CSV table of C-alpha atoms and ligand atoms in Angstrom, one decimal:
chain,number,residue,atom,x,y,z
A,25,MET,CA,135.0,124.9,118.2
A,26,ILE,CA,133.4,124.5,115.3
A,27,LEU,CA,130.6,123.0,117.1
A,28,PHE,CA,130.8,126.1,119.1
A,29,LEU,CA,130.4,128.6,116.5
A,30,LEU,CA,127.8,126.3,114.6
A,31,GLY,CA,125.5,127.0,117.9
A,32,LEU,CA,126.1,130.7,117.6
A,33,ARG,CA,122.7,132.2,116.2
A,34,ILE,CA,124.6,135.6,114.5
A,35,LEU,CA,128.3,136.1,113.8
A,36,LYS,CA,130.2,138.9,113.7
A,37,VAL,CA,132.5,137.9,110.6
A,38,VAL,CA,135.0,140.6,109.5
A,39,ASN,CA,132.8,143.6,109.2
A,40,ALA,CA,129.4,142.2,109.1
A,41,LEU,CA,126.9,140.4,111.3
A,42,VAL,CA,126.3,137.2,109.4
A,43,SER,CA,123.7,134.5,110.7
A,44,PRO,CA,123.4,130.9,109.0
A,45,ASP,CA,119.5,131.7,108.6
A,46,GLY,CA,120.2,134.5,106.4
A,47,THR,CA,118.7,136.8,109.2
A,48,GLY,CA,119.8,140.9,108.0
A,49,ARG,CA,121.5,139.7,104.7
A,50,LEU,CA,118.4,141.2,102.5
A,51,PRO,CA,116.7,144.4,103.5
A,52,ALA,CA,114.2,143.9,106.3
A,53,MET,CA,110.6,144.2,105.1
A,54,GLY,CA,107.6,144.3,107.4
A,55,TRP,CA,105.7,147.0,109.3
A,56,ASN,CA,106.2,149.1,112.1
A,57,SER,CA,103.5,151.3,113.9
A,58,TRP,CA,104.9,154.6,114.7
A,59,ASN,CA,104.6,156.4,111.3
A,60,GLU,CA,100.7,156.1,111.7
A,61,TYR,CA,100.1,154.9,115.4
A,62,ALA,CA,102.7,156.6,117.2
A,63,CYS,CA,102.2,155.9,120.7
A,64,ASP,CA,98.3,154.7,120.4
A,65,ILE,CA,99.3,151.1,120.3
A,66,SER,CA,98.2,148.1,121.7
A,67,GLU,CA,98.4,143.9,121.2
A,68,ASP,CA,95.2,144.3,119.2
A,69,VAL,CA,96.6,146.8,116.8
A,70,PHE,CA,99.7,144.0,115.9
A,71,VAL,CA,97.4,141.4,116.1
A,72,ARG,CA,94.8,142.8,113.7
A,73,VAL,CA,97.8,143.9,111.2
A,74,ALA,CA,99.2,140.5,111.4
A,75,ASP,CA,95.8,139.2,110.4
A,76,LEU,CA,96.1,141.9,107.4
A,77,MET,CA,99.7,141.0,106.7
A,78,VAL,CA,98.4,137.6,105.8
A,79,HIS,CA,95.2,138.6,104.2
A,80,LEU,CA,96.1,141.1,101.8
A,81,GLY,CA,99.1,139.1,100.3
A,82,LEU,CA,101.8,141.0,102.1
A,83,LYS,CA,103.4,138.2,104.2
A,84,ASP,CA,103.5,136.2,100.8
A,85,LEU,CA,105.9,139.0,98.9
A,86,GLY,CA,108.1,138.7,101.7
A,87,TYR,CA,106.7,141.3,104.6
A,88,GLN,CA,107.7,139.5,107.8
A,89,TYR,CA,108.4,142.0,110.4
A,90,VAL,CA,105.5,143.4,112.7
A,91,ASN,CA,107.5,145.8,114.8
A,92,ILE,CA,106.2,147.5,118.0
A,93,ASP,CA,107.5,151.1,118.1
A,94,ASP,CA,107.9,153.7,120.9
A,95,CYS,CA,105.5,153.6,124.1
A,96,TRP,CA,105.2,150.0,124.9
A,97,SER,CA,106.4,150.0,128.5
A,98,VAL,CA,105.4,151.6,131.4
A,99,LYS,CA,106.7,155.4,131.3
A,100,GLY,CA,109.7,156.7,133.2
A,101,ALA,CA,112.1,155.1,135.2
A,102,THR,CA,110.2,151.9,136.0
A,103,ARG,CA,111.8,148.6,135.3
A,104,ASP,CA,111.0,145.7,138.0
A,105,ASN,CA,112.1,146.0,141.3
A,106,VAL,CA,113.1,142.5,141.4
A,107,THR,CA,114.8,141.2,137.4
A,108,GLN,CA,115.4,144.8,136.9
A,109,ARG,CA,113.6,144.5,133.3
A,110,ILE,CA,111.2,146.8,131.7
A,111,ILE,CA,108.0,146.3,132.2
A,112,PRO,CA,105.6,146.2,129.3
A,113,ASP,CA,102.4,148.6,129.5
A,114,PRO,CA,99.6,146.2,131.0
A,115,VAL,CA,96.7,148.1,129.7
A,116,LYS,CA,98.6,148.1,126.5
A,117,PHE,CA,100.1,145.0,126.2
A,118,PRO,CA,97.8,142.8,128.7
A,119,GLY,CA,99.5,139.5,127.7
A,120,GLY,CA,103.0,140.5,127.5
A,121,ILE,CA,105.1,141.0,124.8
A,122,ARG,CA,105.8,137.3,124.6
A,123,HIS,CA,102.2,136.8,124.2
A,124,VAL,CA,102.3,139.2,121.4
A,125,ALA,CA,105.3,137.4,119.6
A,126,GLU,CA,103.9,134.0,120.1
A,127,GLU,CA,100.7,135.5,117.9
A,128,MET,CA,102.8,136.6,115.1
A,129,HIS,CA,105.0,133.4,115.4
A,130,ALA,CA,101.8,131.6,114.8
A,131,ARG,CA,101.0,133.4,111.7
A,132,GLY,CA,104.5,132.7,110.3
A,133,LEU,CA,105.2,136.5,111.1
A,134,LYS,CA,108.3,137.7,113.6
A,135,LEU,CA,108.2,140.5,116.0
A,136,GLY,CA,110.1,143.6,116.3
A,137,ILE,CA,110.6,146.2,119.6
A,138,TYR,CA,112.0,149.3,119.8
A,139,GLY,CA,114.6,150.7,122.7
A,140,ASP,CA,117.0,153.4,123.1
A,141,ALA,CA,120.6,153.7,123.9
A,142,ALA,CA,120.0,156.3,126.8
A,143,LEU,CA,120.0,156.1,130.5
A,144,GLY,CA,116.8,156.2,132.9
A,145,THR,CA,113.9,157.5,131.8
A,146,GLN,CA,114.1,158.6,128.0
A,147,THR,CA,113.2,156.7,124.8
A,148,CYS,CA,112.1,159.8,122.5
A,149,GLY,CA,108.9,159.2,124.3
A,150,GLY,CA,109.6,159.2,127.8
A,151,TYR,CA,110.1,155.1,128.6
A,152,PRO,CA,112.8,153.6,130.0
A,153,GLY,CA,116.1,153.7,128.1
A,154,SER,CA,118.5,150.4,127.6
A,155,LEU,CA,122.4,152.2,128.1
A,156,GLY,CA,123.4,150.5,131.3
A,157,TYR,CA,120.9,147.5,131.0
A,158,GLU,CA,122.0,146.1,127.7
A,159,GLU,CA,122.4,142.5,128.9
A,160,VAL,CA,119.3,142.7,131.1
A,161,ASP,CA,117.2,143.9,128.0
A,162,ALA,CA,118.5,141.7,125.5
A,163,ALA,CA,118.0,138.9,127.3
A,164,ALA,CA,114.2,140.0,128.3
A,165,TRP,CA,113.9,140.5,124.8
A,166,SER,CA,114.7,137.0,123.5
A,167,GLU,CA,113.2,135.4,126.3
A,168,TRP,CA,109.8,136.9,124.9
A,169,LYS,CA,110.9,135.7,121.5
A,170,VAL,CA,111.4,138.9,120.1
A,171,ASP,CA,112.9,139.2,116.4
A,172,TYR,CA,114.3,142.6,115.8
A,173,LEU,CA,115.4,145.5,117.9
A,174,LYS,CA,115.1,149.2,116.1
A,175,TYR,CA,117.6,150.8,118.6
A,176,ASP,CA,117.1,154.7,119.1
A,177,ASN,CA,119.2,157.8,119.9
A,178,CYS,CA,117.1,160.2,122.3
A,179,ASN,CA,118.1,161.4,125.1
A,180,ILE,CA,122.1,160.5,125.3
A,181,PRO,CA,124.0,161.5,128.4
A,182,GLN,CA,126.6,164.4,127.6
A,183,GLU,CA,129.4,162.0,128.2
A,184,TRP,CA,128.2,159.6,125.4
A,185,VAL,CA,127.5,162.2,122.6
A,186,ASP,CA,130.0,162.9,119.6
A,187,VAL,CA,130.0,165.8,116.8
A,188,PRO,CA,126.9,164.5,115.2
A,189,TYR,CA,128.9,164.8,111.6
A,190,MET,CA,125.6,165.2,110.0
A,191,TYR,CA,122.2,166.9,110.7
A,192,PRO,CA,120.3,166.6,113.0
A,193,ASP,CA,122.2,167.9,116.0
A,194,ASN,CA,122.7,166.4,119.4
A,195,GLY,CA,119.0,167.9,120.5
A,196,GLY,CA,120.2,171.7,121.3
A,197,ARG,CA,123.5,169.9,123.4
A,198,PRO,CA,126.7,170.8,123.0
A,199,ASP,CA,128.7,168.0,120.6
A,200,GLY,CA,131.1,165.6,122.1
A,201,PRO,CA,134.5,165.1,120.9
A,202,VAL,CA,135.4,164.1,117.8
A,203,PRO,CA,137.2,160.6,117.5
A,204,PRO,CA,141.1,160.4,117.6
A,205,GLY,CA,142.0,160.5,113.8
A,206,TYR,CA,138.7,160.7,112.8
A,207,ASP,CA,137.8,157.0,113.2
A,208,TRP,CA,134.0,157.0,113.8
A,209,SER,CA,134.4,153.5,114.9
A,210,THR,CA,135.7,154.6,117.6
A,211,SER,CA,133.2,157.1,118.5
A,212,ASN,CA,131.0,157.2,121.6
A,213,SER,CA,128.0,156.4,119.7
A,214,SER,CA,129.7,153.3,117.8
A,215,ALA,CA,130.5,152.1,121.2
A,216,ARG,CA,126.9,152.6,122.6
A,217,TYR,CA,125.4,150.5,119.7
A,218,ASN,CA,127.9,148.3,120.0
A,219,ARG,CA,127.2,147.4,123.8
A,220,MET,CA,123.6,146.5,122.7
A,221,ARG,CA,124.9,144.5,119.5
A,222,ASP,CA,126.9,142.5,122.0
A,223,ALA,CA,124.2,141.8,124.3
A,224,LEU,CA,122.2,140.4,121.5
A,225,LEU,CA,125.0,138.3,119.9
A,226,ALA,CA,125.3,136.9,123.5
A,227,GLN,CA,121.8,135.8,123.1
A,228,ASN,CA,120.5,132.0,122.3
A,229,ARG,CA,118.2,133.8,119.3
A,230,THR,CA,118.9,135.6,116.1
A,231,ILE,CA,117.4,139.4,116.6
A,232,GLN,CA,117.5,141.3,113.7
A,233,TYR,CA,119.6,145.0,114.9
A,234,SER,CA,118.5,147.8,113.8
A,235,LEU,CA,120.2,151.3,114.6
A,236,CYS,CA,117.9,154.4,114.5
A,237,ILE,CA,121.0,156.8,114.6
A,238,TRP,CA,120.0,159.2,112.0
A,239,GLY,CA,123.2,159.5,110.6
A,240,HIS,CA,124.9,160.4,113.6
A,241,ALA,CA,128.6,160.0,114.2
A,242,ASN,CA,129.3,159.0,110.6
A,243,VAL,CA,127.5,155.4,111.3
A,244,ALA,CA,127.8,154.9,107.4
A,245,ALA,CA,131.7,154.2,108.2
A,246,TRP,CA,130.7,151.6,111.1
A,247,GLY,CA,127.2,150.4,110.7
A,248,ASN,CA,128.2,147.5,108.8
A,249,ALA,CA,130.3,146.0,111.8
A,250,THR,CA,127.5,146.9,114.4
A,251,GLY,CA,124.2,146.2,112.8
A,252,HIS,CA,122.0,145.0,110.0
A,253,SER,CA,120.7,148.8,109.3
A,254,TRP,CA,121.3,152.3,110.4
A,255,ARG,CA,119.0,155.2,109.7
A,256,MET,CA,120.8,157.8,108.0
A,257,TYR,CA,118.9,160.9,108.2
A,258,SER,CA,116.4,162.4,110.6
A,259,ASP,CA,112.6,161.5,110.8
A,260,ILE,CA,110.5,161.1,107.4
A,261,TYR,CA,107.3,162.7,106.9
A,262,PRO,CA,104.6,162.4,104.3
A,263,ALA,CA,105.5,165.1,101.7
A,264,TRP,CA,107.1,165.5,98.6
A,265,ALA,CA,109.8,168.2,99.8
A,266,GLY,CA,110.4,170.5,102.5
A,267,ALA,CA,111.2,170.1,106.4
A,268,ARG,CA,108.8,170.2,109.3
A,269,GLN,CA,110.2,170.1,113.3
A,270,GLY,CA,113.3,168.2,112.3
A,271,SER,CA,111.7,165.5,109.9
A,272,GLN,CA,112.4,165.5,106.6
A,273,ALA,CA,110.3,165.1,103.3
A,274,LEU,CA,110.4,162.9,100.8
A,275,MET,CA,113.0,164.7,98.4
A,276,PRO,CA,115.5,166.0,100.8
A,277,ILE,CA,116.0,162.5,101.8
A,278,LEU,CA,116.8,161.2,98.6
A,279,ASN,CA,119.2,164.0,97.6
A,280,GLN,CA,121.2,163.0,101.1
A,281,ALA,CA,120.7,159.4,99.6
A,282,ALA,CA,122.4,160.1,96.6
A,283,PHE,CA,125.7,161.0,98.5
A,284,TYR,CA,125.9,157.8,100.3
A,285,TRP,CA,124.6,155.5,97.2
A,286,ASN,CA,127.4,153.0,97.4
A,287,VAL,CA,127.4,152.4,101.0
A,288,SER,CA,124.8,149.3,101.5
A,289,GLY,CA,125.4,145.7,100.7
A,290,PHE,CA,124.6,142.6,101.8
A,291,TRP,CA,124.3,142.1,105.6
A,292,GLY,CA,124.2,146.0,106.1
A,293,ARG,CA,122.4,149.1,104.6
A,294,ASN,CA,121.8,152.6,104.9
A,295,ASP,CA,118.1,153.0,106.4
A,296,TRP,CA,116.2,156.0,104.8
A,297,ASP,CA,113.4,155.6,107.4
A,298,MET,CA,110.2,153.7,107.3
A,299,LEU,CA,107.9,154.0,104.2
A,300,GLU,CA,105.0,156.9,104.6
A,301,VAL,CA,103.7,155.0,101.3
A,302,GLY,CA,99.6,155.5,102.0
A,303,ASN,CA,99.6,158.6,104.3
A,304,GLY,CA,99.3,162.1,104.5
A,305,ASN,CA,98.5,163.8,101.1
A,306,LEU,CA,101.1,162.1,98.8
A,307,THR,CA,99.6,161.7,95.5
A,308,LEU,CA,99.8,158.3,94.0
A,309,GLU,CA,102.8,159.0,91.9
A,310,GLU,CA,104.4,160.2,94.8
A,311,ASN,CA,103.6,157.0,96.7
A,312,ARG,CA,105.1,155.3,93.9
A,313,SER,CA,108.1,157.2,93.7
A,314,HIS,CA,108.9,156.7,97.6
A,315,PHE,CA,108.3,153.2,97.2
A,316,ALA,CA,110.3,152.8,94.1
A,317,LEU,CA,113.2,154.7,95.2
A,318,TRP,CA,113.6,153.2,99.0
A,319,ALA,CA,113.3,149.7,97.2
A,320,ALA,CA,116.2,150.9,94.7
A,321,LEU,CA,118.1,151.8,97.6
A,322,LYS,CA,117.9,148.8,99.3
A,323,SER,CA,116.4,150.6,102.6
A,324,PRO,CA,114.5,148.6,104.7
A,325,LEU,CA,110.7,148.2,103.3
A,326,ILE,CA,109.2,148.7,106.6
A,327,ILE,CA,105.5,149.7,106.1
A,328,GLY,CA,104.1,152.5,108.1
A,329,THR,CA,100.5,153.0,107.3
A,330,LYS,CA,97.3,151.6,108.3
A,331,LEU,CA,96.1,148.4,106.8
A,332,ASP,CA,92.7,148.4,107.5
A,333,ALA,CA,91.0,150.0,104.7
A,334,ILE,CA,94.2,150.3,102.5
A,335,SER,CA,93.0,151.7,99.3
A,336,PRO,CA,93.4,149.1,96.5
A,337,GLU,CA,95.9,151.8,94.7
A,338,ILE,CA,98.0,152.1,97.5
A,339,LEU,CA,98.2,148.3,98.3
A,340,ALA,CA,99.3,147.5,94.4
A,341,VAL,CA,102.2,150.1,95.3
A,342,LEU,CA,103.3,147.9,98.3
A,343,LYS,CA,103.2,144.8,96.5
A,344,ALA,CA,105.3,146.0,93.2
A,345,GLU,CA,106.6,142.5,92.6
A,346,GLU,CA,109.1,143.6,90.4
A,347,ILE,CA,109.9,146.2,92.6
A,348,ILE,CA,110.4,144.3,95.4
A,349,ALA,CA,112.7,141.9,93.9
A,350,PHE,CA,115.2,144.2,93.0
A,351,ASN,CA,115.3,145.0,96.4
A,352,GLN,CA,115.6,141.6,97.7
A,353,ASP,CA,117.8,140.5,94.9
A,354,PRO,CA,119.6,137.7,96.2
A,355,VAL,CA,122.9,137.8,93.9
A,356,TYR,CA,123.3,141.7,93.8
A,357,GLY,CA,123.5,143.5,97.3
A,358,ALA,CA,124.2,146.9,96.2
A,359,GLY,CA,121.7,150.0,95.7
A,360,ALA,CA,121.0,151.8,92.5
A,361,MET,CA,123.3,154.8,92.2
A,362,PRO,CA,122.8,158.4,90.8
A,363,TYR,CA,123.6,158.9,87.2
A,364,ARG,CA,122.2,161.6,85.8
A,365,TRP,CA,121.0,165.0,87.2
A,366,ASP,CA,118.9,167.1,85.0
A,367,GLY,CA,118.3,169.3,87.4
A,368,VAL,CA,120.9,171.2,90.2
A,369,GLY,CA,120.9,168.3,92.6
A,370,ASN,CA,119.1,169.7,95.6
A,371,ASP,CA,116.4,168.9,98.1
A,372,THR,CA,113.6,169.7,95.4
A,373,HIS,CA,115.2,168.4,92.6
A,374,PRO,CA,118.0,165.5,93.9
A,375,ALA,CA,119.0,163.1,91.2
A,376,ASP,CA,116.7,162.2,88.4
A,377,TYR,CA,117.9,158.9,86.8
A,378,TRP,CA,119.5,155.7,89.0
A,379,ALA,CA,120.6,152.5,87.9
A,380,GLY,CA,121.1,149.2,89.4
A,381,SER,CA,121.8,145.7,88.8
A,382,SER,CA,119.8,142.7,89.8
A,383,SER,CA,120.1,139.4,88.7
A,384,ARG,CA,117.1,139.8,86.1
A,385,GLY,CA,119.1,142.6,84.4
A,386,VAL,CA,120.1,146.3,84.5
A,387,HIS,CA,116.9,148.5,86.3
A,388,VAL,CA,116.5,152.5,85.7
A,389,PHE,CA,114.9,154.3,88.1
A,390,LEU,CA,113.5,157.7,86.4
A,391,LEU,CA,112.3,160.2,89.0
A,392,ASN,CA,110.3,163.1,87.6
A,393,THR,CA,111.0,165.9,90.0
A,394,GLU,CA,108.9,168.6,87.7
A,395,GLU,CA,105.6,170.1,88.6
A,396,VAL,CA,104.3,168.8,84.9
A,397,GLU,CA,104.7,165.6,83.2
A,398,ARG,CA,107.5,165.3,81.0
A,399,ASP,CA,109.8,163.2,78.5
A,400,MET,CA,112.8,161.5,80.2
A,401,GLU,CA,115.4,160.0,78.2
A,402,LEU,CA,116.9,156.4,78.7
A,403,VAL,CA,120.2,156.6,76.9
A,404,PHE,CA,121.6,153.4,76.8
A,405,GLY,CA,125.6,154.1,76.6
A,406,GLU,CA,125.5,156.4,80.0
A,407,ILE,CA,123.6,153.8,82.1
A,408,PRO,CA,126.1,152.2,84.7
A,409,GLY,CA,126.0,148.6,84.6
A,410,LEU,CA,124.9,147.9,80.9
A,411,GLN,CA,127.8,148.5,79.5
A,412,GLU,CA,130.3,146.7,81.9
A,413,GLN,CA,128.8,144.2,84.3
A,414,GLN,CA,126.5,142.0,82.6
A,415,PRO,CA,127.8,140.0,79.8
A,416,SER,CA,123.8,138.9,79.3
A,417,VAL,CA,123.1,142.6,78.3
A,418,ARG,CA,126.2,143.9,77.1
A,419,ARG,CA,125.2,144.7,73.9
A,420,GLY,CA,122.2,145.9,72.2
A,421,PRO,CA,119.4,146.5,70.8
A,422,TYR,CA,117.9,146.1,74.2
A,423,LEU,CA,114.4,145.0,75.5
A,424,VAL,CA,112.9,147.7,78.0
A,425,HIS,CA,110.6,146.3,80.3
A,426,ASP,CA,108.4,147.9,82.7
A,427,MET,CA,108.5,146.7,86.3
A,428,TRP,CA,105.3,148.2,87.5
A,429,THR,CA,102.9,146.8,84.8
A,430,GLY,CA,105.0,143.5,84.2
A,431,LYS,CA,104.8,144.4,80.7
A,432,ASP,CA,107.4,144.8,77.8
A,433,ILE,CA,107.9,148.7,76.7
A,434,GLY,CA,109.5,147.7,73.5
A,435,VAL,CA,112.9,147.0,71.6
A,436,PHE,CA,115.3,150.3,71.0
A,437,SER,CA,119.1,150.6,70.4
A,438,ASP,CA,120.4,153.3,71.3
A,439,SER,CA,117.8,155.3,73.3
A,440,ALA,CA,114.4,155.2,74.6
A,441,VAL,CA,111.9,157.9,75.8
A,442,LEU,CA,109.6,157.5,78.4
A,443,ARG,CA,106.7,160.0,79.5
A,444,VAL,CA,106.6,160.5,83.3
A,445,LYS,CA,103.8,162.0,85.1
A,446,ARG,CA,104.5,164.5,87.7
A,447,HIS,CA,106.6,163.6,90.5
A,448,ASP,CA,106.1,159.8,89.4
A,449,THR,CA,109.0,157.4,88.7
A,450,ALA,CA,109.2,155.0,85.9
A,451,ALA,CA,110.8,151.8,86.7
A,452,VAL,CA,112.5,149.5,84.1
A,453,ARG,CA,114.6,146.4,83.5
A,454,ILE,CA,116.9,146.3,80.5
A,455,THR,CA,118.0,143.0,78.9
A,456,THR,CA,119.5,142.4,75.4
A,457,ALA,CA,116.8,142.0,73.1
A,458,ASN,CA,117.6,138.5,71.6
B,9,GAL,C1,112.7,158.6,116.5
B,9,GAL,C2,112.5,157.7,115.5
B,9,GAL,C3,111.5,157.5,115.0
B,9,GAL,C4,110.5,157.4,116.0
B,9,GAL,C5,110.4,157.9,117.3
B,9,GAL,C6,109.7,157.4,118.5
B,9,GAL,O1,113.7,159.1,117.3
B,9,GAL,O2,113.3,158.5,114.5
B,9,GAL,O3,111.6,156.7,114.2
B,9,GAL,O4,110.8,155.9,116.5
B,9,GAL,O5,111.9,158.4,117.9
B,9,GAL,O6,110.0,158.2,119.4
């Protein structure tokens, strides 16, 4: 029995997917094609990205997954007549997916693929879905040496639909049932995603499993037993505030996250969608806030920008070592929690002050949602974790350290005031001064 268990790559232990090699214990870090390339992808794109991840030093900081999103296969309900497998697009991927995986592995990186829990023809982009073909597709991905699956939620057959529970809706179609006793772990959505989980677990390969389920069917309540991360909201787009065709800008997503701060931990976490750092017209300060807060939430850090000709300022944001260290802390699995609202707490002015503990101290993220630069106040007595959790930082005076610059700001007794630019986020680490 023990030998049998040791042979397994990932075990479903109580309520989490645990693997001996640590896959999925910490938030995934990597790059994904969707936010900047959409369907305009090819083997060349991924190999070039992989080279750049090594060359730009991103790999050394922990970014390791290079993830293919939608549109990688032959369109429509097309499957191989004999094997029933999805067919990689021969123009985009002339060497097949396994060849791309081998190119990634040769560089010390990993490859991710995309699927959708839909019938027949329909990923979000209209490519073959995997509902009913879970074993076939998981076996193919495993044989192709894929390391990560993002599994989407478009075009679900009506009999598999639930009450979405949370924004967005079921694409205009009627809602399905609420599960008996409101136990969302028995929902249709949970069943769909568990089928793919089981198919992945049956492979002789460790595949990180990312549920792209937009918060549907109260996934926060059961995602941990199904995958390593679960999308909590609709798609992100690169703007500070507002919504566009069902996509949400940064502040509305953060406001949503404020209500789910206590869900994430080791082996499973909320996914607030892939990074838009470097995209659209986000200012440098907005890019910094985006990165710092997604890291603070322990969301996966999946870069979504073009790496060729990336500006040094944006690259520096993505390489902010101490911010990454908080996200990847080996001892504290929980994300930061909101603890102070200077405004009302809405889609324009979500929580301003977030705090979380790491093995290096207590960290505070101070977000300026106002349209002007302003002073923000660190009051040590109100920072969660500082008083209760860590004996090493229990008593002041406190040393306040800037996680962006890596420099100490100073020693303070009761409070400290930090000047924060419009839409910027100050990120500090606090430890006892002596
Ligand atoms: C959406 C998903 C996006 C992207 C897109 C591809 O459902 O949330 O992240 O994968 O599909 O069509």
